[in-house]
PDB file of C-alpha atoms in Angstrom:
ATOM      1  CA  MET A   1     119.703 116.240  77.483  1.00  0.00           C
ATOM      2  CA  GLY A   2     119.835 119.170  78.941  1.00  0.00           C
ATOM      3  CA  GLY A   3     122.005 119.944  81.989  1.00  0.00           C
ATOM      4  CA  ARG A   4     119.544 120.101  84.862  1.00  0.00           C
ATOM      5  CA  ALA A   5     117.795 116.886  83.748  1.00  0.00           C
ATOM      6  CA  LEU A   6     121.149 115.432  84.293  1.00  0.00           C
ATOM      7  CA  ALA A   7     121.756 116.879  87.520  1.00  0.00           C
ATOM      8  CA  GLN A   8     118.363 115.961  88.828  1.00  0.00           C
ATOM      9  CA  ARG A   9     119.267 111.844  88.045  1.00  0.00           C
ATOM     10  CA  ARG A  10     123.555 112.248  88.266  1.00  0.00           C
ATOM     11  CA  LEU A  11     124.892 111.340  91.684  1.00  0.00           C
ATOM     12  CA  ILE A  12     128.451 111.757  93.493  1.00  0.00           C
ATOM     13  CA  ASP A  13     129.408 108.266  94.770  1.00  0.00           C
ATOM     14  CA  THR A  14     133.336 107.365  93.774  1.00  0.00           C
ATOM     15  CA  ASP A  15     136.144 109.554  93.322  1.00  0.00           C
ATOM     16  CA  ALA A  16     135.656 108.714  89.483  1.00  0.00           C
ATOM     17  CA  ASP A  17     132.762 110.673  89.736  1.00  0.00           C
ATOM     18  CA  VAL A  18     134.331 114.118  91.516  1.00  0.00           C
ATOM     19  CA  ALA A  19     137.332 113.319  89.019  1.00  0.00           C
ATOM     20  CA  GLU A  20     135.151 113.746  85.499  1.00  0.00           C
ATOM     21  CA  GLY A  21     132.993 117.008  87.077  1.00  0.00           C
ATOM     22  CA  ALA A  22     136.481 118.597  88.206  1.00  0.00           C
ATOM     23  CA  ALA A  23     137.523 118.015  84.355  1.00  0.00           C
ATOM     24  CA  TRP A  24     134.550 119.416  83.160  1.00  0.00           C
ATOM     25  CA  LEU A  25     134.740 122.441  85.253  1.00  0.00           C
ATOM     26  CA  ALA A  26     138.687 122.457  83.984  1.00  0.00           C
ATOM     27  CA  ALA A  27     137.711 122.778  80.800  1.00  0.00           C
ATOM     28  CA  GLN A  28     134.944 125.074  80.788  1.00  0.00           C
ATOM     29  CA  CYS A  29     136.928 127.865  82.901  1.00  0.00           C
ATOM     30  CA  PRO A  30     140.156 128.767  82.872  1.00  0.00           C
ATOM     31  CA  HIS A  31     140.400 130.460  86.858  1.00  0.00           C
ATOM     32  CA  MET A  32     138.991 126.170  87.593  1.00  0.00           C
ATOM     33  CA  HIS A  33     141.963 125.273  85.521  1.00  0.00           C
ATOM     34  CA  ARG A  34     144.130 126.857  87.335  1.00  0.00           C
ATOM     35  CA  ALA A  35     142.577 126.201  91.268  1.00  0.00           C
ATOM     36  CA  LEU A  36     142.812 122.366  90.259  1.00  0.00           C
ATOM     37  CA  GLN A  37     145.865 122.436  89.263  1.00  0.00           C
ATOM     38  CA  GLN A  38     147.110 123.743  92.628  1.00  0.00           C
ATOM     39  CA  THR A  39     144.624 121.161  94.613  1.00  0.00           C
ATOM     40  CA  GLY A  40     145.257 118.283  92.334  1.00  0.00           C
ATOM     41  CA  PRO A  41     142.400 115.411  92.834  1.00  0.00           C
ATOM     42  CA  LEU A  42     139.336 116.691  95.299  1.00  0.00           C
ATOM     43  CA  PRO A  43     138.427 114.479  97.878  1.00  0.00           C
ATOM     44  CA  LEU A  44     135.181 112.263  97.356  1.00  0.00           C
ATOM     45  CA  ARG A  45     134.102 113.988 100.846  1.00  0.00           C
ATOM     46  CA  ARG A  46     130.725 111.308 101.120  1.00  0.00           C
ATOM     47  CA  ARG A  47     129.196 110.920 104.375  1.00  0.00           C
ATOM     48  CA  ASP A  48     126.242 108.625 105.653  1.00  0.00           C
ATOM     49  CA  ASP A  49     122.994 110.606 105.451  1.00  0.00           C
ATOM     50  CA  GLY A  50     119.966 110.307 107.930  1.00  0.00           C
ATOM     51  CA  PHE A  51     119.180 112.106 111.480  1.00  0.00           C
ATOM     52  CA  GLY A  52     122.623 111.241 112.524  1.00  0.00           C
ATOM     53  CA  ALA A  53     123.788 113.295 109.893  1.00  0.00           C
ATOM     54  CA  LEU A  54     122.086 116.529 110.389  1.00  0.00           C
ATOM     55  CA  PHE A  55     122.249 116.138 113.963  1.00  0.00           C
ATOM     56  CA  ASN A  56     126.067 116.501 113.919  1.00  0.00           C
ATOM     57  CA  ALA A  57     125.555 119.502 111.774  1.00  0.00           C
ATOM     58  CA  ILE A  58     123.521 121.139 114.572  1.00  0.00           C
ATOM     59  CA  VAL A  59     126.199 119.896 117.322  1.00  0.00           C
ATOM     60  CA  SER A  60     128.714 121.527 114.830  1.00  0.00           C
ATOM     61  CA  GLN A  61     127.477 125.050 114.328  1.00  0.00           C
ATOM     62  CA  GLN A  62     129.408 128.247 115.739  1.00  0.00           C
ATOM     63  CA  VAL A  63     131.989 126.079 117.189  1.00  0.00           C
ATOM     64  CA  SER A  64     135.367 124.475 116.170  1.00  0.00           C
ATOM     65  CA  VAL A  65     135.778 121.578 114.798  1.00  0.00           C
ATOM     66  CA  ALA A  66     137.606 120.007 118.435  1.00  0.00           C
ATOM     67  CA  SER A  67     134.917 121.123 120.408  1.00  0.00           C
ATOM     68  CA  ALA A  68     132.128 119.414 117.875  1.00  0.00           C
ATOM     69  CA  ARG A  69     134.347 116.666 117.718  1.00  0.00           C
ATOM     70  CA  ALA A  70     134.100 115.842 121.732  1.00  0.00           C
ATOM     71  CA  ILE A  71     130.738 116.792 121.895  1.00  0.00           C
ATOM     72  CA  TRP A  72     129.811 114.398 119.142  1.00  0.00           C
ATOM     73  CA  ASP A  73     132.041 111.577 121.233  1.00  0.00           C
ATOM     74  CA  ARG A  74     130.564 112.359 124.285  1.00  0.00           C
ATOM     75  CA  LEU A  75     126.759 112.308 122.808  1.00  0.00           C
ATOM     76  CA  HIS A  76     128.392 109.009 120.874  1.00  0.00           C
ATOM     77  CA  SER A  77     129.031 107.800 123.820  1.00  0.00           C
ATOM     78  CA  ALA A  78     125.811 108.081 126.337  1.00  0.00           C
ATOM     79  CA  GLY A  79     123.983 106.581 122.609  1.00  0.00           C
ATOM     80  CA  MET A  80     122.456 110.148 122.127  1.00  0.00           C
ATOM     81  CA  THR A  81     122.378 110.005 118.574  1.00  0.00           C
ATOM     82  CA  THR A  82     119.531 108.371 117.408  1.00  0.00           C
ATOM     83  CA  PRO A  83     115.540 109.513 117.319  1.00  0.00           C
ATOM     84  CA  ASP A  84     114.295 107.698 120.044  1.00  0.00           C
ATOM     85  CA  ALA A  85     116.967 108.795 122.030  1.00  0.00           C
ATOM     86  CA  ILE A  86     117.066 112.680 121.858  1.00  0.00           C
ATOM     87  CA  SER A  87     113.069 111.890 122.469  1.00  0.00           C
ATOM     88  CA  THR A  88     113.080 110.737 125.806  1.00  0.00           C
ATOM     89  CA  ALA A  89     116.479 112.148 127.134  1.00  0.00           C
ATOM     90  CA  GLY A  90     116.036 115.710 129.460  1.00  0.00           C
ATOM     91  CA  ALA A  91     117.188 119.321 128.228  1.00  0.00           C
ATOM     92  CA  GLU A  92     119.524 118.329 130.950  1.00  0.00           C
ATOM     93  CA  ASP A  93     120.458 114.696 130.153  1.00  0.00           C
ATOM     94  CA  LEU A  94     121.561 116.550 127.044  1.00  0.00           C
ATOM     95  CA  ARG A  95     123.010 119.862 128.568  1.00  0.00           C
ATOM     96  CA  ALA A  96     125.217 117.949 130.381  1.00  0.00           C
ATOM     97  CA  LEU A  97     126.770 116.178 127.266  1.00  0.00           C
ATOM     98  CA  GLY A  98     127.884 120.063 125.973  1.00  0.00           C
ATOM     99  CA  LEU A  99     124.471 120.931 124.312  1.00  0.00           C
ATOM    100  CA  SER A 100     123.592 124.478 124.678  1.00  0.00           C
ATOM    101  CA  ARG A 101     120.277 125.241 125.170  1.00  0.00           C
ATOM    102  CA  GLN A 102     119.661 126.374 121.790  1.00  0.00           C
ATOM    103  CA  LYS A 103     121.256 123.169 120.319  1.00  0.00           C
ATOM    104  CA  VAL A 104     118.653 121.254 122.742  1.00  0.00           C
ATOM    105  CA  ARG A 105     115.618 122.511 121.597  1.00  0.00           C
ATOM    106  CA  TYR A 106     116.848 122.449 117.973  1.00  0.00           C
ATOM    107  CA  ALA A 107     118.299 118.681 118.536  1.00  0.00           C
ATOM    108  CA  GLN A 108     114.680 118.214 120.095  1.00  0.00           C
ATOM    109  CA  ALA A 109     112.879 119.481 117.208  1.00  0.00           C
ATOM    110  CA  LEU A 110     115.029 117.401 114.403  1.00  0.00           C
ATOM    111  CA  ALA A 111     113.721 114.447 116.644  1.00  0.00           C
ATOM    112  CA  ALA A 112     110.346 115.294 116.159  1.00  0.00           C
ATOM    113  CA  ALA A 113     110.383 116.300 112.364  1.00  0.00           C
ATOM    114  CA  ASP A 114     109.812 112.392 111.695  1.00  0.00           C
ATOM    115  CA  ILE A 115     111.625 113.416 107.825  1.00  0.00           C
ATOM    116  CA  ASN A 116     111.610 110.012 105.322  1.00  0.00           C
ATOM    117  CA  TYR A 117     115.643 110.104 105.025  1.00  0.00           C
ATOM    118  CA  ALA A 118     115.276 107.316 102.973  1.00  0.00           C
ATOM    119  CA  ALA A 119     112.634 109.346 100.431  1.00  0.00           C
ATOM    120  CA  LEU A 120     114.566 112.371 100.387  1.00  0.00           C
ATOM    121  CA  ARG A 121     117.602 110.330  98.207  1.00  0.00           C
ATOM    122  CA  ASP A 122     115.034 110.806  95.669  1.00  0.00           C
ATOM    123  CA  MET A 123     113.189 113.889  96.289  1.00  0.00           C
ATOM    124  CA  PRO A 124     114.377 117.394  93.402  1.00  0.00           C
ATOM    125  CA  ASP A 125     116.835 119.371  95.305  1.00  0.00           C
ATOM    126  CA  GLU A 126     114.288 121.828  96.349  1.00  0.00           C
ATOM    127  CA  GLU A 127     112.329 120.077  97.911  1.00  0.00           C
ATOM    128  CA  ILE A 128     115.034 118.586 100.145  1.00  0.00           C
ATOM    129  CA  VAL A 129     115.967 121.759 100.813  1.00  0.00           C
ATOM    130  CA  ALA A 130     112.427 122.837 101.768  1.00  0.00           C
ATOM    131  CA  THR A 131     111.824 119.608 103.829  1.00  0.00           C
ATOM    132  CA  LEU A 132     115.368 120.114 105.625  1.00  0.00           C
ATOM    133  CA  THR A 133     114.384 124.378 106.283  1.00  0.00           C
ATOM    134  CA  ALA A 134     110.946 123.320 107.755  1.00  0.00           C
ATOM    135  CA  VAL A 135     112.545 122.170 110.632  1.00  0.00           C
ATOM    136  CA  PRO A 136     114.284 124.705 113.661  1.00  0.00           C
ATOM    137  CA  GLY A 137     117.890 125.045 113.233  1.00  0.00           C
ATOM    138  CA  ILE A 138     118.433 123.629 110.160  1.00  0.00           C
ATOM    139  CA  GLY A 139     119.069 126.620 107.805  1.00  0.00           C
ATOM    140  CA  ARG A 140     119.475 126.518 103.452  1.00  0.00           C
ATOM    141  CA  TRP A 141     123.139 126.497 104.605  1.00  0.00           C
ATOM    142  CA  THR A 142     123.092 123.052 106.215  1.00  0.00           C
ATOM    143  CA  ALA A 143     120.242 121.326 103.954  1.00  0.00           C
ATOM    144  CA  GLU A 144     122.727 122.189 100.917  1.00  0.00           C
ATOM    145  CA  ILE A 145     125.362 120.825 102.861  1.00  0.00           C
ATOM    146  CA  TYR A 146     123.579 117.912 103.568  1.00  0.00           C
ATOM    147  CA  ALA A 147     122.203 117.031 100.212  1.00  0.00           C
ATOM    148  CA  MET A 148     126.043 117.508  98.119  1.00  0.00           C
ATOM    149  CA  PHE A 149     127.927 115.393 100.723  1.00  0.00           C
ATOM    150  CA  SER A 150     125.080 113.326 102.554  1.00  0.00           C
ATOM    151  CA  LEU A 151     123.123 112.098  99.373  1.00  0.00           C
ATOM    152  CA  GLY A 152     125.706 112.878  96.896  1.00  0.00           C
ATOM    153  CA  ARG A 153     123.328 115.543  94.381  1.00  0.00           C
ATOM    154  CA  ALA A 154     126.290 116.932  91.682  1.00  0.00           C
ATOM    155  CA  ASP A 155     124.381 120.085  91.255  1.00  0.00           C
ATOM    156  CA  VAL A 156     124.034 121.760  94.830  1.00  0.00           C
ATOM    157  CA  PHE A 157     126.036 124.220  95.793  1.00  0.00           C
ATOM    158  CA  ALA A 158     126.461 126.671  99.081  1.00  0.00           C
ATOM    159  CA  SER A 159     126.813 129.477  98.562  1.00  0.00           C
ATOM    160  CA  GLY A 160     126.374 131.125 101.749  1.00  0.00           C
ATOM    161  CA  ASP A 161     128.968 129.111 102.959  1.00  0.00           C
ATOM    162  CA  LEU A 162     131.992 132.232 104.041  1.00  0.00           C
ATOM    163  CA  ALA A 163     135.144 129.807 103.305  1.00  0.00           C
ATOM    164  CA  LEU A 164     134.105 129.236  99.711  1.00  0.00           C
ATOM    165  CA  GLN A 165     132.825 132.715  99.307  1.00  0.00           C
ATOM    166  CA  MET A 166     136.613 133.670 100.184  1.00  0.00           C
ATOM    167  CA  ALA A 167     138.013 131.076  98.033  1.00  0.00           C
ATOM    168  CA  ALA A 168     136.026 132.677  94.449  1.00  0.00           C
ATOM    169  CA  GLN A 169     136.954 136.287  95.289  1.00  0.00           C
ATOM    170  CA  ASN A 170     140.779 134.790  95.365  1.00  0.00           C
ATOM    171  CA  LEU A 171     140.861 132.761  92.238  1.00  0.00           C
ATOM    172  CA  TYR A 172     138.413 135.292  90.785  1.00  0.00           C
ATOM    173  CA  ALA A 173     140.628 138.705  91.663  1.00  0.00           C
ATOM    174  CA  LEU A 174     136.746 139.733  92.835  1.00  0.00           C
ATOM    175  CA  ASP A 175     137.666 143.381  94.730  1.00  0.00           C
ATOM    176  CA  THR A 176     135.584 142.596  97.611  1.00  0.00           C
ATOM    177  CA  ARG A 177     134.211 138.778  99.162  1.00  0.00           C
ATOM    178  CA  PRO A 178     130.529 138.100  96.930  1.00  0.00           C
ATOM    179  CA  THR A 179     128.056 137.920  99.115  1.00  0.00           C
ATOM    180  CA  ASP A 180     125.235 134.563  98.752  1.00  0.00           C
ATOM    181  CA  GLY A 181     123.669 135.805  96.006  1.00  0.00           C
ATOM    182  CA  GLN A 182     126.121 136.948  93.779  1.00  0.00           C
ATOM    183  CA  LEU A 183     128.287 133.582  94.865  1.00  0.00           C
ATOM    184  CA  ARG A 184     124.869 132.005  93.816  1.00  0.00           C
ATOM    185  CA  LYS A 185     123.988 133.865  90.675  1.00  0.00           C
ATOM    186  CA  MET A 186     128.074 132.880  89.726  1.00  0.00           C
ATOM    187  CA  SER A 187     127.951 128.704  90.698  1.00  0.00           C
ATOM    188  CA  GLN A 188     125.074 129.149  87.749  1.00  0.00           C
ATOM    189  CA  SER A 189     127.627 128.727  85.335  1.00  0.00           C
ATOM    190  CA  TRP A 190     129.466 125.181  87.065  1.00  0.00           C
ATOM    191  CA  SER A 191     126.325 123.360  86.585  1.00  0.00           C
ATOM    192  CA  PRO A 192     125.561 120.541  86.115  1.00  0.00           C
ATOM    193  CA  TRP A 193     128.732 120.531  88.465  1.00  0.00           C
ATOM    194  CA  ARG A 194     127.939 122.641  91.006  1.00  0.00           C
ATOM    195  CA  SER A 195     128.789 120.257  93.607  1.00  0.00           C
ATOM    196  CA  VAL A 196     132.417 119.272  92.347  1.00  0.00           C
ATOM    197  CA  ALA A 197     132.984 123.120  91.929  1.00  0.00           C
ATOM    198  CA  ALA A 198     131.999 123.328  95.222  1.00  0.00           C
ATOM    199  CA  ARG A 199     134.789 120.657  96.539  1.00  0.00           C
ATOM    200  CA  LEU A 200     137.506 121.894  94.620  1.00  0.00           C
ATOM    201  CA  LEU A 201     136.711 126.055  95.950  1.00  0.00           C
ATOM    202  CA  PHE A 202     136.976 124.597  99.441  1.00  0.00           C
ATOM    203  CA  ALA A 203     140.179 122.423  98.679  1.00  0.00           C
ATOM    204  CA  TYR A 204     141.269 125.628  97.068  1.00  0.00           C
ATOM    205  CA  TYR A 205     140.663 127.818 100.331  1.00  0.00           C
ATOM    206  CA  ARG A 206     142.831 125.528 102.275  1.00  0.00           C
ATOM    207  CA  VAL A 207     145.574 126.160  99.821  1.00  0.00           C
ATOM    208  CA  ILE A 208     145.764 130.224  99.968  1.00  0.00           C
ATOM    209  CA  LYS A 209     145.232 129.814 103.441  1.00  0.00           C
ATOM    210  CA  GLU A 210     148.095 127.331 103.668  1.00  0.00           C
ATOM    211  CA  ARG A 211     149.998 129.763 101.673  1.00  0.00           C
ATOM    212  CA  GLU A 212     149.879 132.320 103.788  1.00  0.00           C
ATOM    213  CA  GLY A 213     150.029 130.335 106.565  1.00  0.00           C
ATOM    214  CA  ILE A 214     146.850 130.390 108.513  1.00  0.00           C
ATOM    215  CA  LEU A 215     146.185 126.406 108.243  1.00  0.00           C
TER     216      LEU A 215
END
């Protein structure tokens, strides 16, 4: 059975799934082995799927974690986290809760997209990305993060993520931070566990930042 066929069926649902993927990566690559020794066991990081998860991702774009959490809490308290609520709310109502004009447009576009979230669970990875990125305000990074953490896909990698790029540069002693395309090419050797590789690099990024006294 090829790695690609395994990846299409394999989901990351439990800590044991993450541990299995991490052990495979460590056995395949000495750099991954060294990173895992420093990070320890990796977190599952599974999230709910559906409209709320994507809307939350839009809210979190280009703001701090604290600001995103505060805005989301206000939206949640106002009952503004469902497609129906967003569709019927006025733009100024959403602005008053902390959304920028651009994010109001994105939220309304997502609510109007009428995505079949249950159907996404059975789609091939690239079809998921294509479906989600057709909605204004959802780029490839957001779609891949959704596939990794909300749908539990085992072989998806958000190579456009800055933290992943910086972690890979440090771990592999690269002269420069890899581009999206360069890191995507690197990630091919981590298949069929690229989503676990992302978890490991995220964890390793925290290790190196704590070492530098930034976190």
